[in-house]
Amino acid sequence: MTVRSIALAAASALALTAATPALADHHAASSEAEAPAGTAEIGPWGIDLEGRNLAVDPGDDFYEYAGGTWMANTEMPGDRSRYGSFDMLRERSEQQVRAILNDLAADPEAAGATGQMVGDFYGAWMDEEAIEARGTAPLAPYLARIDAIEDRAGLLEIFGTVGYDSPVGVGTLPDPADPTRYIAFASQAGLGMPSRDYYLDEGEDYVAFRAAYRDYIIRLHELAGIPDGAAKADRIIALETQMAEAHWEPARQRDIQQIYNPMNREQLAELAPQFDWSNWLDGMGFGIVDTVVAAETTAITAAGELLDSVSLDTWKEYLTFQFINDHAHFLPRAFDEAQFEFFGRTLRGTEEQRERWERGVALVNANIGEAIGQIYVDRHYSGEARRQMTELIVNLRAALRERLENSDWMDEETRAEAFAKLDAFDPRIGHPESWIDYSDLEVRRDDLLGNAIRAQQFAVDLDLERLPEPVDRSLWAMNPQTVNAYYSPLTNQITFPAAILQPPFFDPNADPAVNYGAIGAVIGHEIGHGFDDQGRRFDGTGRIRDWWSETTEQQFQERAARLGAQYSAVEVLPGLNLDGDLGMGENIGDLGGVEMAYAAYQRYVADHGEPPVLDGLTGDQRFFLSWAQVWRGLIRENRLREQALTGPHSPPEYRTNNVVPNIDAWYEAFDVGPDNAMYIPPEERVTIW
Ligand SMILES: [Zn+2]
């Protein structure tokens, strides 16, 4: 069964968790200067000084000033739609995982059962010859199940089966009303393209995307030897367009008040009787469940209506195409190339596929990630990193506490609640305390598609097993080898995997200003999610509860609205602006994160004395430069469009340039005044946390 997004989605990550590739090892800046030791990995003390564009005034375009020369001298790799510091660290993590895989392959006996499983998963992916030789045979049993559908009951059964698409996905998460237990949720799903705009927008780009989608559907039919591809493509697109018309906008999906609609089975039957909920839920293993959170209610109702109004044959055509589409990369090269042609080249503007091994690393990480994570942690995570991170988190919390104390717009009662929430924050660093046991998962060297389906089934079964139990707060939603971080409002946990504790985010040998400006602001970003427009609706236990007084809430809304307006004013492509509502949580996280980290850095300075000037840069300048260096990067136009439309993160440039001009200290650090392009008058700057 498909469980796509549910917006309250258990977690707000730092960045899109797109898997990524190639070869790292770049910046070896060599300046001598008055800097200390020179043991940092990037530059003499943690910043790539030569990557700056000194021809640009920092106050006119800080993003360009901080990374312009690097961006001008860096070519977008053909296999990328976005490329920057973040992606380079991801490449490094992939190389680290690749080394683990090679070691396991070289010495399977020493690797044990887990190593065997990892080696077979990866080996099945890498054996292209065997994949070609099998042709479309692996598809046959899965498509036969679709062919055998005779009525709506059969259709629903397939909708609830792992590996197949469905207009409504069902999954589990901690119950926002009682986060000590799990609840089931149902959410809109089923589109082949990224969001409803791709089906409905009349702009010429979208018209072209739709034409390319049609060609792609026809192509997959040809490759699979299924007749009448053109006529089927028209019917499939017509069906998905009807779904898209009822789908909620991404910004609306973020609103917990709109999507938290717990319903018992009777109410579900009223909402969308065609789903025959009792049988459907029982069949999917949710037999013990009485209540389901129906997220996008009207979209679910519309999906139910489509079950009746659209013919069974069209549904079967849709399911067949989507099954092949979802798994095309596990099939012979021609399928894989067709999938890349549409999703990579056309939708994102990427020129080439990533290398096979990189995609293999991503596949293994996604399916049995904790099996590798244990080895990764042994090799790449140190007690010193943990110690320094713990200290940073302590300072960030203290900084926010002080800012809450001094906040002039919170009344005392709300402030006390905010303190309670802050005190209850549960930070997690590096890796989970216990690991998933994959020993029941069958992995076969000669069955790539089957491995992928069984791994999905394994994950679903694990969720179903946990469903009747109390919420397990020790679980992680990211692997240790993932370069990212997240906040979960339902458990009030902030989580920092081992892999993000590397340059440019964190370097134990870097100047403290650099670490505060990068990983410090990341910590602040995650803490900030606890107090963003959605996170603030949850209390310290993860329960959804309104702990805000009316006047303080108004003050918050007023500030958030002004911040949203700043982002909505940004035109990223002709006629396409950012959506301040869609990005609200992430943008509050970024602004609050940098503000908190700056305050924490000031605490550090107060403890350790005024920092030295390094290479002509003050500590405050280095702090802001560090944040900008994290986000510097290149992005292709179509990827930019996708990110602006589907969010929630602002494109990298705006994570720098829309944040710093709201912070007074940035003006002082770089002597920015009314004549500078980025200048915002003090009364228009937004400070929330
Ligand atoms: Zn975030």
XYZ file of C-alpha atoms and ligand atoms in Angstrom, residues 12-15 485 525-526 529 585-586 589 649 655, ligand 1:
14
model
C 10.039 18.040 9.869
C 13.415 17.456 8.326
C 16.146 19.970 7.709
C 16.205 19.397 3.978
C 18.217 16.173 10.954
C 16.248 25.108 13.247
C 15.056 21.799 14.695
C 10.118 23.507 14.610
C 7.411 26.083 9.251
C 10.797 25.734 7.560
C 12.903 27.186 11.654
C 11.852 24.040 2.199
C 17.546 30.079 3.154
Zn 13.062 21.857 8.987
